[in-house]
XYZ file of C-alpha atoms in Angstrom:
350
model
C -17.861 -17.137 -12.471
C -14.167 -17.956 -11.577
C -12.780 -20.160 -9.129
C -9.828 -18.649 -7.463
C -7.636 -20.632 -5.124
C -6.857 -18.698 -2.056
C -4.203 -20.312 0.067
C -5.234 -23.590 -0.491
C -9.258 -22.850 -0.544
C -11.231 -22.595 -3.578
C -13.537 -19.749 -3.856
C -16.110 -18.705 -6.437
C -15.687 -14.803 -7.281
C -17.730 -12.660 -9.635
C -15.819 -9.917 -11.938
C -17.042 -8.038 -14.505
C -16.195 -10.128 -17.069
C -18.471 -13.040 -16.273
C -21.216 -10.402 -14.937
C -20.776 -7.445 -17.445
C -22.021 -3.860 -16.691
C -24.352 -4.291 -19.541
C -25.797 -7.345 -18.186
C -26.201 -5.282 -14.804
C -27.965 -2.667 -16.747
C -30.426 -5.353 -18.555
C -31.003 -6.943 -15.190
C -32.085 -3.578 -13.537
C -33.497 -1.889 -16.428
C -37.118 -1.897 -15.049
C -35.852 -1.131 -11.491
C -35.799 2.087 -9.634
C -32.979 2.285 -7.015
C -33.588 4.410 -4.321
C -30.294 5.125 -1.954
C -31.474 5.853 1.540
C -28.865 8.053 3.085
C -26.153 9.965 1.494
C -23.636 9.807 4.263
C -21.036 7.388 4.323
C -21.470 4.777 1.609
C -24.476 6.478 -0.114
C -22.706 8.808 -2.324
C -19.895 6.479 -3.709
C -22.582 3.654 -4.412
C -25.130 6.350 -6.152
C -22.622 8.223 -8.080
C -21.134 4.841 -9.415
C -24.607 3.504 -10.430
C -25.750 6.592 -12.122
C -22.531 6.764 -14.192
C -23.417 2.988 -15.097
C -26.789 3.692 -16.426
C -28.703 2.642 -13.407
C -31.983 4.579 -12.327
C -31.027 5.716 -9.044
C -32.768 8.433 -6.771
C -31.596 9.633 -3.606
C -33.966 9.805 -0.033
C -32.406 12.169 2.598
C -33.724 14.553 5.039
C -34.012 17.817 3.623
C -31.939 20.658 5.239
C -29.118 18.547 5.793
C -25.453 18.756 4.807
C -25.942 15.382 2.983
C -28.687 16.626 1.182
C -26.833 19.712 -0.081
C -24.011 17.029 -0.877
C -26.324 15.131 -3.145
C -27.754 18.733 -4.925
C -23.877 19.202 -5.442
C -23.312 16.030 -6.896
C -26.137 16.765 -9.644
C -29.302 14.938 -7.965
C -32.116 17.178 -8.506
C -34.967 17.898 -5.758
C -38.245 16.516 -7.002
C -36.559 14.491 -9.878
C -33.750 12.406 -8.271
C -33.441 13.549 -4.712
C -36.604 13.009 -2.553
C -37.180 13.103 1.085
C -36.510 9.543 2.475
C -40.243 8.256 2.532
C -41.160 9.505 -0.774
C -38.064 8.131 -2.380
C -38.645 4.688 -0.855
C -42.177 4.886 -1.883
C -40.845 5.453 -5.628
C -38.387 2.243 -5.301
C -38.254 -0.865 -6.626
C -35.032 -1.897 -4.360
C -34.253 0.389 -1.272
C -30.898 0.477 -0.508
C -30.908 1.055 3.223
C -27.554 2.670 3.894
C -28.268 4.934 7.015
C -25.975 4.186 9.967
C -26.938 1.348 12.254
C -28.830 3.351 14.718
C -30.130 5.437 11.809
C -31.505 2.074 10.267
C -33.133 1.295 13.848
C -34.839 4.522 14.168
C -36.339 4.694 10.532
C -37.253 1.162 9.997
C -41.031 1.546 10.690
C -41.396 4.257 7.740
C -38.989 2.137 5.239
C -41.070 -1.135 6.109
C -44.315 0.785 5.406
C -43.253 1.425 1.950
C -41.817 -2.075 0.843
C -44.252 -3.494 -1.896
C -44.768 -7.240 -2.916
C -41.515 -8.173 -4.921
C -39.393 -4.953 -3.893
C -35.631 -5.668 -2.668
C -34.202 -4.553 0.216
C -30.587 -3.832 -0.059
C -27.893 -3.329 2.881
C -24.476 -3.040 2.805
C -23.847 -4.385 6.240
C -25.621 -7.375 8.133
C -25.633 -5.505 11.425
C -29.661 -4.568 11.253
C -30.871 -8.305 10.022
C -28.318 -10.321 11.981
C -29.120 -8.456 15.387
C -32.508 -8.406 14.864
C -33.714 -8.984 18.589
C -31.913 -5.661 19.408
C -32.733 -3.658 15.944
C -36.351 -4.779 15.231
C -35.373 -4.889 11.766
C -37.635 -7.784 10.578
C -38.465 -7.475 7.007
C -41.781 -8.662 5.580
C -41.524 -12.088 3.742
C -42.720 -10.832 0.138
C -39.331 -8.934 -0.667
C -36.209 -9.859 -1.361
C -33.385 -9.075 1.254
C -29.941 -8.929 -0.096
C -26.794 -7.396 0.471
C -23.589 -6.077 -1.209
C -20.715 -5.038 1.393
C -17.829 -3.094 -0.289
C -14.585 -4.015 1.535
C -13.678 0.071 1.935
C -14.805 3.091 2.575
C -17.608 4.877 0.922
C -14.688 7.701 -0.563
C -12.977 4.704 -1.710
C -15.762 3.320 -3.434
C -15.850 6.183 -5.527
C -12.210 6.925 -6.299
C -11.615 3.173 -6.974
C -14.379 3.486 -9.472
C -13.062 6.460 -11.058
C -9.653 5.141 -11.250
C -10.840 1.939 -12.876
C -9.457 -0.540 -10.176
C -12.884 -1.124 -8.223
C -13.417 -2.254 -4.679
C -13.681 -5.898 -3.738
C -17.200 -6.608 -1.979
C -19.020 -9.375 -0.392
C -22.621 -10.506 -1.176
C -25.297 -12.585 0.489
C -28.779 -13.163 0.206
C -31.147 -13.463 3.232
C -34.447 -14.022 1.639
C -35.269 -14.741 -1.932
C -38.954 -13.956 -2.632
C -38.875 -13.226 -5.945
C -36.369 -16.158 -7.536
C -34.414 -12.778 -8.974
C -32.708 -12.110 -5.503
C -29.285 -13.088 -6.729
C -29.487 -11.702 -10.190
C -30.352 -8.545 -8.509
C -27.292 -8.701 -6.060
C -25.000 -9.363 -8.556
C -26.102 -6.447 -10.971
C -25.968 -4.010 -8.086
C -22.632 -5.512 -7.132
C -21.310 -4.839 -10.428
C -23.120 -1.552 -10.713
C -21.564 0.109 -7.743
C -18.084 -1.054 -9.262
C -17.043 -3.551 -7.342
C -13.396 -5.069 -8.637
C -14.804 -8.801 -7.915
C -17.602 -10.102 -5.569
C -17.245 -13.073 -3.060
C -20.099 -14.906 -1.494
C -20.867 -14.878 2.152
C -23.984 -14.856 4.434
C -25.272 -11.892 6.533
C -23.917 -13.115 10.018
C -20.380 -13.854 8.146
C -20.348 -10.539 6.993
C -21.035 -8.742 10.147
C -18.920 -10.862 12.599
C -15.960 -9.942 10.297
C -16.577 -6.886 9.563
C -17.362 -5.511 13.545
C -14.018 -7.754 14.259
C -12.066 -5.897 11.481
C -13.105 -2.344 12.128
C -12.082 -2.772 15.919
C -9.191 -4.915 15.171
C -6.263 -4.495 12.395
C -8.418 -2.091 10.072
C -8.942 0.959 12.951
C -8.798 -0.001 16.359
C -5.845 -2.379 16.837
C -4.021 -0.109 14.169
C -4.592 2.960 16.316
C -3.590 1.400 19.454
C -0.291 0.198 18.248
C 0.478 3.176 16.806
C -0.299 5.090 19.914
C 2.055 2.338 21.758
C 5.029 2.360 19.463
C 4.598 6.240 19.397
C 4.833 6.729 23.092
C 7.890 4.460 23.810
C 10.129 6.476 20.960
C 8.912 9.939 22.698
C 9.584 8.731 26.236
C 13.045 7.584 25.179
C 13.971 10.839 23.502
C 12.890 10.928 19.997
C 11.513 13.762 18.457
C 7.592 13.998 17.623
C 9.045 14.079 13.788
C 11.375 10.855 14.269
C 8.489 9.078 16.119
C 5.518 10.124 13.596
C 7.907 9.173 10.619
C 8.855 5.877 12.037
C 5.520 4.595 13.339
C 3.088 6.223 10.593
C 4.762 8.043 7.733
C 6.799 4.859 6.483
C 3.946 2.520 6.930
C 1.642 4.596 4.780
C 3.675 6.123 2.470
C 5.890 3.214 1.428
C 5.464 -0.096 3.023
C 1.883 -0.639 3.122
C 1.397 0.398 -0.761
C 4.137 -2.546 -1.528
C 2.153 -5.059 0.806
C -0.706 -3.860 -0.977
C 0.709 -4.437 -4.532
C 3.120 -7.697 -3.757
C 2.120 -9.234 -0.060
C 3.743 -9.237 3.374
C 5.531 -12.346 1.879
C 7.278 -10.331 -0.628
C 7.820 -7.559 1.909
C 9.697 -9.917 4.018
C 11.944 -11.048 0.870
C 12.779 -7.861 0.004
C 13.833 -5.765 2.989
C 17.235 -5.173 4.295
C 18.387 -8.248 5.978
C 18.314 -6.378 9.613
C 14.476 -5.494 9.082
C 14.072 -9.283 7.932
C 15.284 -10.697 10.905
C 13.633 -8.495 13.179
C 10.358 -8.763 11.746
C 10.339 -12.510 11.439
C 11.580 -12.871 15.581
C 8.969 -10.259 16.771
C 6.016 -10.855 14.462
C 5.300 -14.150 16.829
C 5.597 -12.323 19.784
C 3.072 -9.804 18.763
C 0.879 -12.116 17.539
C 0.657 -13.929 20.870
C 0.256 -10.924 22.760
C -2.854 -9.672 20.675
C -4.417 -13.310 19.788
C -6.033 -13.149 23.390
C -7.745 -9.526 22.404
C -8.970 -10.934 19.084
C -10.601 -13.879 20.824
C -12.245 -11.839 23.433
C -13.422 -9.215 20.441
C -14.742 -12.013 18.344
C -16.630 -13.615 21.210
C -18.240 -10.237 21.932
C -19.285 -9.431 18.758
C -20.874 -13.002 18.352
C -22.766 -12.699 21.458
C -24.350 -8.976 20.488
C -22.594 -7.249 23.348
C -20.669 -4.803 20.716
C -23.622 -4.140 18.979
C -25.727 -3.498 22.084
C -23.075 -0.851 23.194
C -23.044 0.707 19.552
C -26.640 0.996 19.774
C -26.738 2.426 23.219
C -23.895 4.868 22.620
C -25.664 6.128 19.252
C -28.822 6.464 20.334
C -28.095 8.449 23.615
C -29.327 12.246 23.174
C -26.008 13.605 24.019
C -24.020 11.119 21.570
C -23.014 13.727 19.308
C -21.297 15.845 21.992
C -19.767 13.088 23.719
C -18.192 11.783 20.317
C -17.100 15.304 19.219
C -15.117 15.175 22.540
C -13.476 11.838 21.817
C -12.765 12.521 18.327
C -11.175 15.918 19.246
C -8.897 14.090 21.938
C -7.540 11.990 18.883
C -7.136 15.055 16.639
C -5.384 17.100 19.330
C -3.020 14.465 20.397
C 0.666 15.081 19.909
C 1.076 12.358 17.625
C -1.545 13.378 14.932
C -0.711 17.055 15.205
C 3.081 15.878 14.210
C 1.230 14.250 11.543
C -0.400 17.227 10.329
C 3.023 18.967 10.271
C 4.584 15.886 8.611
C 1.835 15.860 5.898
C 2.250 19.317 5.211
C 5.786 19.036 4.317
C 5.168 16.472 1.473
C 5.975 17.873 -2.006
C 2.825 17.758 -3.371
C 1.211 20.043 -0.184
C 4.280 22.588 -0.594
C 3.537 22.977 -3.950
C 0.112 23.943 -3.304
């Protein structure tokens, strides 16, 4: 374990230098890991573990696109790909990677498959932390653990393939066997984490729900829409408005921020951009801080959880969701975005 100073606050992190892939294999050599759900996080984590020599099987409903995807990825029906309940019964570690609403619906089935000493693994603290709403209360004779990659399932896989890894948090909710931490770290390394940092189920879900509703998706989309609309209202073309709002950010600036930090960006942009950013950043911060405070309170209270479960379990949810997503897809800004992306050199050469 390494102690790293994060802005004046030392934290302990674990990399594959301290906990090697070989150690992960040895820790998990007598385990069968069942990945339940082959949708968002399932493929990346399962494929990375398989490539790292871990015994992995998939549990997925037959006749679904996700079942077909697992077959395409080399999982074999009857050998490494099974219906959900059958896979869960074969496992010593159940990676519960269904959607939050899916986890609630299937919990009685999964709970019945847990044996003494098994491990129940999550990549999100939702089901456990909001158990009053989800009903997910594990039996006392199993380990309950978490590894939460800080990125999409797609990125879990692509970062593994390019050798960079993706950072993940880890937590232990219940240590029945005395091996919960070793299992957790082994799984974290096996799924391809760049480094692992400690958290709790509560802190993971509070930060995650805030982040995805905030800077990572909700806030980002809202800010983009607002700037694009102002530029268009003032006579700028869709191409110009999109390039100044999205394309320059995603294709240039955010990559430099990722490599070097925003402090480096401030120090290395034009003096005009530098002055404007330094002057306007505090105003944007003051404007959105109350929104973030409100958001965090609603996450803590469980209000956001209730809305998620109520919406996702409604019989017409998929129909309503598709309508909402279509509105985004068909908006002028993202239609302009499709046109801009088609003009990138790599796309024109296809």
